[in-house]
Amino acid sequence: MEFTASQIAAFINGKIIGDENTTITGVSPIESGEHNHLSFIAQERFADHIYNTKCSVLIVSEKLLTKDSYPVTIIAVEDAYLSFQVLMNLYMEMQGRKTGIEQGAVFHETSVVGENVYVGAFTCVSEKVKIGDGSQIYPHVYIGKNVKIGKNCILYSGVRVYDYCVIGDNCVVHSNTVIGSDGFGFQPTKDGYQKIPQLGNVVLEDNVEIGSNCSIDRGTIGSTVIGKGTKIDNLIQIAHNVKIGENNVIAAQAGIAGSTVIGDWNQIGGQVGIVGHINIGNQVKIQAQSGVNSNTKDGEILYGSPAINAGEYRRNYVHFRNFTEIVKRINNLENNSKDNPNE
Amino acid sequence: MEFTASQIAAFINGKIIGDENTTITGVSPIESGEHNHLSFIAQERFADHIYNTKCSVLIVSEKLLTKDSYPVTIIAVEDAYLSFQVLMNLYMEMQGRKTGIEQGAVFHETSVVGENVYVGAFTCVSEKVKIGDGSQIYPHVYIGKNVKIGKNCILYSGVRVYDYCVIGDNCVVHSNTVIGSDGFGFQPTKDGYQKIPQLGNVVLEDNVEIGSNCSIDRGTIGSTVIGKGTKIDNLIQIAHNVKIGENNVIAAQAGIAGSTVIGDWNQIGGQVGIVGHINIGNQVKIQAQSGVNSNTKDGEILYGSPAINAGEYRRNYVHFRNFTEIVKRINNLENNSKDNPNE
Amino acid sequence: MEFTASQIAAFINGKIIGDENTTITGVSPIESGEHNHLSFIAQERFADHIYNTKCSVLIVSEKLLTKDSYPVTIIAVEDAYLSFQVLMNLYMEMQGRKTGIEQGAVFHETSVVGENVYVGAFTCVSEKVKIGDGSQIYPHVYIGKNVKIGKNCILYSGVRVYDYCVIGDNCVVHSNTVIGSDGFGFQPTKDGYQKIPQLGNVVLEDNVEIGSNCSIDRGTIGSTVIGKGTKIDNLIQIAHNVKIGENNVIAAQAGIAGSTVIGDWNQIGGQVGIVGHINIGNQVKIQAQSGVNSNTKDGEILYGSPAINAGEYRRNYVHFRNFTEIVKRINNLENNSKDNPNE
């Protein structure tokens, strides 16, 4: 990419201070700017970078600007963070979407592929699969039989979708995530564990994004469901028959055990574990590494393993940190008590 | 699939109450039944669903039935749960197994493939590999040189098996699991870490099932072994030279460090960590998220990080939850002690 | 492989005690030796194996040898452990490296591939990719556009490298690891989460090794960096814009959240979580399962969640284990206090 300061200013309705013909060829974080790169400053604490950045153009919030000239070309806007986001989204759109079927992709004759779809080399599309308009399926993806994929989805290289799973519109699934592997269901017998057939599927509703290397197991019977707009990070385990509502964010390496039901707008931290067969309400925040083993109400903030109220956990943990001191105090009390002639 | 109530009743020796010609085309969990679907009721607490289910046919345990007619077609059996399992297993068998070599699969000329084997598109079978009769290898699987795979195994799409690993009969490995990657062995030198060659392999004994996205590392020298009938969930780490016995179940995201030895019939919870070079006995239960750092005896139940007796952990955790209150009591005792004129 | 004792002794400058023509065809751990195998004894506590091993040849440290003859062919060296390592490294080198382009690999016409490179079947090399001399790319690897891979790297089957990522010389990446998936960045709006474009990349410096099934996310803008000589185990999460220095070792299933900066020569245990936006110094040791939520200084040893000084954590945990007993002592003190007539 190559843009001039005036082109960029036009996109975001900004005012140029400096040379409008300065060109940029990339973007940098403000802390590690590079020549011919663009960056932005939206907060007072980064304002000094205006004077020492190696970047060639900076988008800066107006409130941080007081002079008539600067050593770097400035684009003044109301909120530099938002304007930078707008720009990055525009840039992503300008990249365009991939289309066309690459040589080496294989399709069962009964599969149905929409308009403007991209299917990469060596991707396998099984019988009765439907792929909606505008979806992009990268190389090396496996799509099992009767899978439905909606419109404008992106499945990156190495994604596996087992038979009968359903993916809504505008979903993104990153590389090597597995959708629809068998739930972990075995019945003990005296000779060993006998497999319980896993006949359900996985349903991703619209606007779901799933990171790389996740495992979303199919329902034993019925569906494992990830609700509309929920975003899932990397290396996450979602067990069979879990139902997750809308607009949740789940951080990396969290795991949710079988049949648990999760509401809307929850924030689940990294490496959190949630046991099976419980209910998590709405707008719950679960701190990283917590282990949740009972139902939670709306708005709770949880921490610890097993998880309790986060404030309570932190207060108790302060005492835990002083435990050696606390035991000394008890020793002293006991010694005093022994010295006490009244006893 | 499409079956009549009378066909289903015949499979499981059930008695029909209602219309024997009712047809079903799928199965549902009882809580979210659908028209033309089959479900089951084996427990009192679900018995009300007989009167409000949308399912068309229900398999119900006899003891829950008292009337002559119901609003839904009933198949009465002694144990509805077991009968339903029998039916689901039958259904799985009726699906048949895949056979044949798909176009695009590549085989080294020295590889040996048994009878009735399925090998999917773009799967690579390296030199001297042996694949036993009836095994099903899905698309995009990589099988390194000298690997032996037994009879009636299923390797789903994206499984990687490094050189020299051995898989027994009737094993199932889900998508994107890696068998035989290098053990994590490096020797510190003043210039950096030097790799210790990892020359061993992985051995899966018969009837092992491994979920998706697991990493089972090869032995440094000798083998990493997963014993007969052991079932492993998703996203699990098994390090180099670990030896796991028979009929263990290991839940998602657990990790077992190098050279640890695990007996038989253990239950290891989700996100559990077990350090290297220790021994876990038999019939041990390890609660989710525990960290086991010392040898355990047969039958122990463990919890916590580091893990201790689970009952003990829970009792102590109750006090932890009251820690702020406990410290107040100590403060009071100290204040009383100061007020005490005897001191 | 097949070697005689005298060939092996020549490689490591050892002195044979016994039959120099004994042949070996493999290696075993000393605890489970096999006929015609080689093993080694470097420590007193394994010395008894000299008399009962099934191995045919043993490399033994001189200090453990006192007799003129043994029931097994011995190769005496100064340090048996080091000599065995030398031998294993020699053996690895003798295996040679793979070269050549396998049928089914696809290359964009603008990609540039060095000398003596191996590219396996069904690997996809996108536009403007550069692969350095001597690198080995196994089957089913996906390499996005503008990716640079240095010299003498190994990428095992199923590795995914997203657009614009950079891999240095002598790097090893194990199967199904994903390099450059999107950072987990979403902005909440009242209608749901809006994706923040992830425009950066991942940079692996020279001599980095990464295990299987890891996720290394690209920077939002700028790079996620893994420094020279750092070794990463399996199933590890490295979030966007993390900067890791040189010669760190990170054990399996650890996770490092966004923008955290890590120095050199740190040891990070299995299942450790490190929050975002903090600094970890140098030569820090973090015990398995710890949760680090604040900056650490050089040389600290940490344990717990949240992590504190490891010695302190262990001492406090001893009290936690006795908590029920401690509460009884407080009860007693309170009872005594009540009995005290002075109150």
Coordinates of N, CA and C in Angstrom, one line a residue, chain A residues 41-190:
Chain A
I41 N -2.0 9.0 17.9 CA -1.9 9.3 19.3 C -3.2 9.8 19.8
A42 N -3.8 9.1 20.7 CA -5.2 9.4 21.2 C -5.1 9.8 22.7
Q43 N -4.0 9.5 23.4 CA -3.9 9.8 24.8 C -2.7 10.6 25.2
E44 N -2.9 11.5 26.2 CA -1.9 12.4 26.7 C -0.6 11.7 26.9
R45 N -0.6 10.5 27.5 CA 0.6 9.9 27.9 C 1.5 9.4 26.7
F46 N 0.9 9.4 25.5 CA 1.8 9.1 24.4 C 2.2 10.4 23.6
A47 N 1.7 11.6 24.1 CA 1.8 12.8 23.3 C 3.3 13.2 23.0
D48 N 4.2 12.8 23.8 CA 5.6 13.2 23.6 C 6.1 12.5 22.3
H49 N 5.5 11.4 21.9 CA 6.0 10.7 20.7 C 5.8 11.6 19.4
I50 N 5.0 12.7 19.5 CA 4.9 13.6 18.4 C 6.3 14.2 18.0
Y51 N 7.1 14.3 19.1 CA 8.4 15.0 18.9 C 9.6 14.1 18.6
N52 N 9.4 12.8 18.8 CA 10.5 11.8 18.6 C 10.2 10.6 17.8
T53 N 9.0 10.5 17.2 CA 8.6 9.3 16.4 C 9.4 9.3 15.1
K54 N 9.6 8.1 14.7 CA 10.2 7.9 13.3 C 9.2 7.8 12.2
C55 N 7.9 7.7 12.7 CA 6.8 7.7 11.7 C 6.8 9.0 10.9
S56 N 6.2 8.9 9.7 CA 6.2 10.1 8.8 C 4.8 10.8 8.9
V57 N 3.8 10.1 9.3 CA 2.5 10.7 9.5 C 1.8 10.2 10.8
L58 N 1.3 11.1 11.5 CA 0.6 10.7 12.8 C -0.9 11.3 12.7
I59 N -1.8 10.4 13.1 CA -3.2 10.9 13.3 C -3.3 11.2 14.8
V60 N -3.6 12.5 15.1 CA -3.6 12.9 16.5 C -4.9 13.5 16.9
S61 N -5.4 13.2 18.1 CA -6.6 13.9 18.6 C -6.4 15.4 18.8
E62 N -7.3 16.1 18.4 CA -7.2 17.6 18.4 C -6.8 18.2 19.8
K63 N -7.4 17.6 20.8 CA -7.1 18.2 22.2 C -5.7 18.1 22.6
L64 N -4.9 17.2 21.9 CA -3.5 17.1 22.2 C -2.6 18.0 21.4
L65 N -3.2 18.8 20.5 CA -2.4 19.7 19.6 C -2.6 21.1 20.0
T66 N -1.5 21.8 20.2 CA -1.5 23.3 20.6 C -0.7 24.2 19.7
K67 N 0.1 23.6 18.8 CA 1.1 24.4 18.0 C 0.6 24.5 16.5
D68 N 1.4 25.3 15.8 CA 1.0 25.5 14.4 C 1.9 24.6 13.5
S69 N 3.0 24.1 14.0 CA 3.8 23.2 13.2 C 4.5 22.2 14.1
Y70 N 4.8 21.0 13.5 CA 5.4 19.9 14.2 C 6.5 19.3 13.3
P71 N 7.4 18.5 13.9 CA 8.4 17.9 13.1 C 8.0 16.7 12.2
V72 N 6.7 16.4 12.3 CA 6.1 15.3 11.5 C 4.8 15.7 11.0
T73 N 4.4 15.1 9.9 CA 3.1 15.5 9.3 C 1.9 15.0 10.2
I74 N 1.1 15.9 10.6 CA 0.0 15.5 11.5 C -1.4 15.6 10.8
I75 N -2.2 14.6 11.1 CA -3.6 14.7 10.7 C -4.5 14.8 11.9
A76 N -5.0 16.0 12.1 CA -5.8 16.3 13.3 C -7.3 15.8 13.2
V77 N -7.7 15.1 14.1 CA -9.1 14.6 14.1 C -9.7 14.7 15.5
E78 N -11.0 14.5 15.7 CA -11.6 14.6 17.0 C -11.1 13.5 17.9
D79 N -11.2 12.2 17.4 CA -10.8 11.1 18.2 C -9.9 10.2 17.4
A80 N -8.6 10.3 17.7 CA -7.6 9.6 16.8 C -7.7 8.1 16.8
Y81 N -8.1 7.5 18.0 CA -8.3 6.1 18.1 C -9.4 5.6 17.1
L82 N -10.5 6.3 17.2 CA -11.7 5.9 16.3 C -11.3 6.1 14.9
S83 N -10.7 7.2 14.5 CA -10.3 7.5 13.1 C -9.3 6.4 12.6
F84 N -8.4 6.0 13.5 CA -7.4 5.0 13.1 C -8.2 3.7 12.8
Q85 N -9.1 3.3 13.7 CA -9.9 2.1 13.4 C -10.7 2.2 12.1
V86 N -11.3 3.3 11.9 CA -12.0 3.5 10.6 C -11.1 3.2 9.4
L87 N -9.9 3.8 9.5 CA -8.9 3.7 8.5 C -8.5 2.2 8.3
M88 N -8.3 1.5 9.4 CA -7.8 0.1 9.3 C -8.9 -0.8 8.7
N89 N -10.2 -0.4 9.1 CA -11.3 -1.2 8.5 C -11.4 -0.9 7.0
L90 N -11.2 0.3 6.6 CA -11.2 0.7 5.2 C -10.1 -0.1 4.5
Y91 N -8.9 -0.1 5.1 CA -7.8 -0.8 4.5 C -8.0 -2.3 4.3
M92 N -8.6 -2.9 5.3 CA -9.0 -4.3 5.2 C -9.9 -4.5 4.0
E93 N -10.9 -3.6 3.9 CA -11.9 -3.8 2.8 C -11.2 -3.6 1.4
M94 N -10.3 -2.7 1.4 CA -9.6 -2.4 0.1 C -8.7 -3.7 -0.3
Q95 N -8.3 -4.5 0.7 CA -7.6 -5.7 0.3 C -8.5 -6.6 -0.5
G96 N -9.8 -6.4 -0.5 CA -10.7 -7.2 -1.2 C -10.8 -8.6 -0.6
R97 N -11.7 -9.3 -1.2 CA -11.9 -10.7 -0.7 C -11.4 -11.7 -1.8
K98 N -11.0 -12.8 -1.4 CA -10.5 -13.8 -2.4 C -11.8 -14.4 -3.0
T99 N -11.7 -14.7 -4.3 CA -12.8 -15.4 -5.0 C -12.2 -16.5 -5.9
G100 N -13.0 -17.4 -6.3 CA -12.6 -18.4 -7.3 C -12.2 -19.7 -6.6
I101 N -12.2 -20.7 -7.4 CA -12.0 -22.1 -6.9 C -10.5 -22.4 -7.4
E102 N -9.7 -22.7 -6.4 CA -8.3 -23.0 -6.8 C -8.2 -24.5 -7.3
Q103 N -7.2 -24.7 -8.1 CA -7.0 -26.1 -8.6 C -6.7 -27.0 -7.4
G104 N -7.2 -28.2 -7.4 CA -6.9 -29.1 -6.3 C -8.1 -29.2 -5.3
A105 N -8.9 -28.2 -5.3 CA -10.1 -28.3 -4.4 C -11.0 -29.4 -4.9
V106 N -11.6 -30.2 -4.0 CA -12.5 -31.2 -4.5 C -13.9 -31.1 -3.9
F107 N -14.9 -31.3 -4.8 CA -16.3 -31.1 -4.4 C -17.1 -32.3 -4.7
H108 N -17.9 -32.8 -3.8 CA -18.9 -33.8 -4.1 C -19.9 -33.3 -5.1
E109 N -20.4 -34.1 -6.0 CA -21.3 -33.6 -7.0 C -22.6 -33.0 -6.4
T110 N -22.9 -33.4 -5.2 CA -24.2 -33.0 -4.6 C -24.0 -31.7 -3.8
S111 N -22.8 -31.2 -3.7 CA -22.5 -29.9 -3.0 C -23.0 -28.7 -3.8
V112 N -23.4 -27.7 -3.0 CA -23.9 -26.5 -3.7 C -23.1 -25.3 -3.2
V113 N -22.5 -24.6 -4.1 CA -21.6 -23.5 -3.8 C -22.2 -22.2 -4.3
G114 N -22.3 -21.1 -3.5 CA -22.9 -19.9 -3.9 C -22.1 -19.0 -4.8
E115 N -22.4 -17.8 -4.9 CA -21.7 -16.8 -5.8 C -20.5 -16.2 -5.1
N116 N -19.5 -15.9 -5.9 CA -18.3 -15.1 -5.3 C -17.7 -15.9 -4.2
V117 N -17.7 -17.2 -4.2 CA -17.1 -18.0 -3.2 C -15.6 -18.2 -3.5
Y118 N -14.7 -18.3 -2.5 CA -13.3 -18.7 -2.7 C -13.2 -20.1 -2.0
V119 N -12.6 -21.0 -2.8 CA -12.3 -22.3 -2.2 C -10.8 -22.6 -2.6
G120 N -10.0 -22.8 -1.5 CA -8.6 -23.0 -1.8 C -8.2 -24.4 -2.1
A121 N -6.9 -24.5 -2.6 CA -6.4 -25.8 -3.0 C -6.5 -26.9 -1.9
F122 N -6.9 -28.1 -2.3 CA -6.9 -29.2 -1.4 C -8.0 -29.2 -0.4
T123 N -8.9 -28.3 -0.5 CA -10.0 -28.3 0.4 C -11.0 -29.3 -0.1
C124 N -11.6 -30.1 0.9 CA -12.6 -31.1 0.5 C -14.0 -30.7 0.9
V125 N -14.9 -30.7 0.0 CA -16.3 -30.4 0.2 C -17.1 -31.6 0.0
S126 N -17.7 -32.2 1.0 CA -18.4 -33.5 1.0 C -19.8 -33.4 0.4
E127 N -20.5 -34.5 0.5 CA -21.8 -34.5 -0.1 C -22.8 -33.6 0.6
K128 N -23.7 -33.0 -0.2 CA -24.8 -32.2 0.2 C -24.4 -31.0 1.0
V129 N -23.1 -30.6 1.0 CA -22.6 -29.4 1.6 C -23.2 -28.2 0.9
K130 N -23.6 -27.1 1.7 CA -24.0 -25.8 1.1 C -23.1 -24.7 1.6
I131 N -22.5 -24.0 0.7 CA -21.6 -22.8 1.0 C -22.3 -21.6 0.5
G132 N -22.6 -20.6 1.4 CA -23.3 -19.4 1.0 C -22.5 -18.4 0.2
D133 N -23.1 -17.4 -0.4 CA -22.5 -16.4 -1.2 C -21.4 -15.7 -0.5
G134 N -20.3 -15.5 -1.2 CA -19.2 -14.6 -0.6 C -18.4 -15.2 0.4
S135 N -18.5 -16.5 0.7 CA -17.7 -17.1 1.7 C -16.3 -17.5 1.2
Q136 N -15.3 -17.5 2.1 CA -14.0 -17.8 1.7 C -13.5 -18.9 2.5
I137 N -13.2 -20.0 1.8 CA -12.7 -21.2 2.4 C -11.2 -21.4 2.0
Y138 N -10.3 -21.3 2.9 CA -8.9 -21.4 2.5 C -8.5 -22.9 2.2
P139 N -7.2 -23.0 1.8 CA -6.7 -24.4 1.5 C -6.8 -25.3 2.7
H140 N -6.8 -26.6 2.4 CA -6.7 -27.7 3.4 C -7.9 -27.7 4.4
V141 N -9.0 -27.2 4.0 CA -10.2 -27.3 4.9 C -10.9 -28.6 4.6
Y142 N -11.5 -29.2 5.7 CA -12.3 -30.4 5.5 C -13.7 -30.1 5.9
I143 N -14.7 -30.3 5.0 CA -16.1 -30.0 5.3 C -16.9 -31.3 5.1
G144 N -17.4 -31.8 6.2 CA -18.1 -33.1 6.2 C -19.4 -33.0 5.5
K145 N -20.1 -34.1 5.4 CA -21.3 -34.2 4.7 C -22.5 -33.4 5.4
N146 N -23.3 -32.8 4.6 CA -24.5 -32.1 5.0 C -24.2 -30.9 5.8
V147 N -23.0 -30.4 5.8 CA -22.6 -29.2 6.5 C -23.2 -28.0 5.7
K148 N -23.8 -27.0 6.5 CA -24.2 -25.8 5.9 C -23.3 -24.6 6.4
I149 N -22.8 -23.9 5.4 CA -22.0 -22.7 5.8 C -22.7 -21.5 5.2
G150 N -22.9 -20.4 6.0 CA -23.7 -19.3 5.5 C -23.0 -18.3 4.6
K151 N -23.4 -17.1 4.5 CA -22.8 -16.1 3.6 C -21.7 -15.4 4.3
N152 N -20.7 -15.0 3.5 CA -19.6 -14.1 3.9 C -18.8 -14.7 5.1
C153 N -18.7 -16.0 5.2 CA -17.9 -16.6 6.2 C -16.4 -16.7 5.7
I154 N -15.5 -16.8 6.7 CA -14.1 -17.1 6.4 C -13.7 -18.3 7.2
L155 N -13.3 -19.4 6.5 CA -12.7 -20.5 7.2 C -11.2 -20.6 6.8
Y156 N -10.3 -20.4 7.8 CA -8.9 -20.4 7.4 C -8.3 -21.8 7.2
S157 N -7.1 -21.9 6.8 CA -6.5 -23.2 6.4 C -6.5 -24.2 7.5
G158 N -6.9 -25.4 7.2 CA -6.9 -26.4 8.2 C -8.0 -26.6 9.2
V159 N -9.1 -25.8 9.0 CA -10.3 -25.9 9.8 C -11.0 -27.3 9.4
R160 N -11.5 -28.0 10.4 CA -12.2 -29.2 10.1 C -13.7 -29.0 10.6
V161 N -14.6 -29.3 9.8 CA -16.0 -29.2 10.1 C -16.6 -30.6 9.9
Y162 N -17.0 -31.3 11.0 CA -17.6 -32.6 10.9 C -19.0 -32.6 10.3
D163 N -19.5 -33.8 9.9 CA -20.8 -33.9 9.3 C -21.9 -33.2 10.1
Y164 N -22.8 -32.6 9.3 CA -24.1 -32.1 9.8 C -24.0 -30.8 10.6
C165 N -22.8 -30.2 10.8 CA -22.7 -29.0 11.5 C -23.2 -27.8 10.7
V166 N -23.6 -26.7 11.4 CA -24.2 -25.6 10.7 C -23.5 -24.3 11.1
I167 N -23.0 -23.5 10.2 CA -22.3 -22.3 10.4 C -23.1 -21.2 9.8
G168 N -23.4 -20.1 10.6 CA -24.3 -19.0 10.2 C -23.6 -18.1 9.2
D169 N -24.1 -16.9 9.1 CA -23.5 -15.9 8.2 C -22.4 -15.1 8.9
N170 N -21.5 -14.6 8.2 CA -20.4 -13.7 8.7 C -19.6 -14.3 9.8
C171 N -19.5 -15.6 9.8 CA -18.6 -16.3 10.8 C -17.2 -16.3 10.3
V172 N -16.3 -16.3 11.3 CA -14.8 -16.4 11.0 C -14.3 -17.6 11.9
V173 N -13.6 -18.5 11.3 CA -13.0 -19.6 12.0 C -11.5 -19.7 11.6
H174 N -10.7 -19.6 12.6 CA -9.2 -19.6 12.3 C -8.6 -21.0 12.2
S175 N -7.4 -21.0 11.8 CA -6.8 -22.2 11.3 C -6.8 -23.3 12.4
N176 N -7.0 -24.5 11.9 CA -6.9 -25.8 12.7 C -7.9 -25.9 13.9
T177 N -8.9 -25.1 13.8 CA -10.0 -25.3 14.8 C -10.9 -26.4 14.2
V178 N -11.4 -27.2 15.2 CA -12.2 -28.4 14.9 C -13.6 -28.2 15.4
I179 N -14.5 -28.3 14.5 CA -15.9 -28.1 14.8 C -16.7 -29.4 14.6
G180 N -17.2 -29.9 15.7 CA -18.0 -31.1 15.6 C -17.3 -32.4 15.9
S181 N -16.1 -32.4 16.5 CA -15.6 -33.7 16.9 C -16.5 -34.3 18.0
D182 N -16.3 -35.6 18.2 CA -17.2 -36.3 19.1 C -17.1 -35.7 20.6
G183 N -18.3 -35.6 21.2 CA -18.3 -35.3 22.6 C -17.6 -36.5 23.4
F184 N -17.1 -36.2 24.6 CA -16.4 -37.1 25.4 C -17.4 -37.9 26.3
G185 N -18.0 -38.9 25.6 CA -19.0 -39.7 26.3 C -18.7 -41.2 26.3
F186 N -18.4 -41.8 27.4 CA -18.1 -43.2 27.5 C -18.8 -43.8 28.7
Q187 N -19.3 -45.0 28.6 CA -20.0 -45.6 29.7 C -19.0 -46.7 30.3
P188 N -18.8 -46.6 31.6 CA -17.9 -47.6 32.2 C -18.6 -49.0 32.3
T189 N -17.8 -50.0 31.9 CA -18.3 -51.4 32.1 C -17.1 -52.1 32.7
K190 N -17.3 -53.3 33.2 CA -16.2 -53.9 33.9 C -15.0 -54.2 32.9

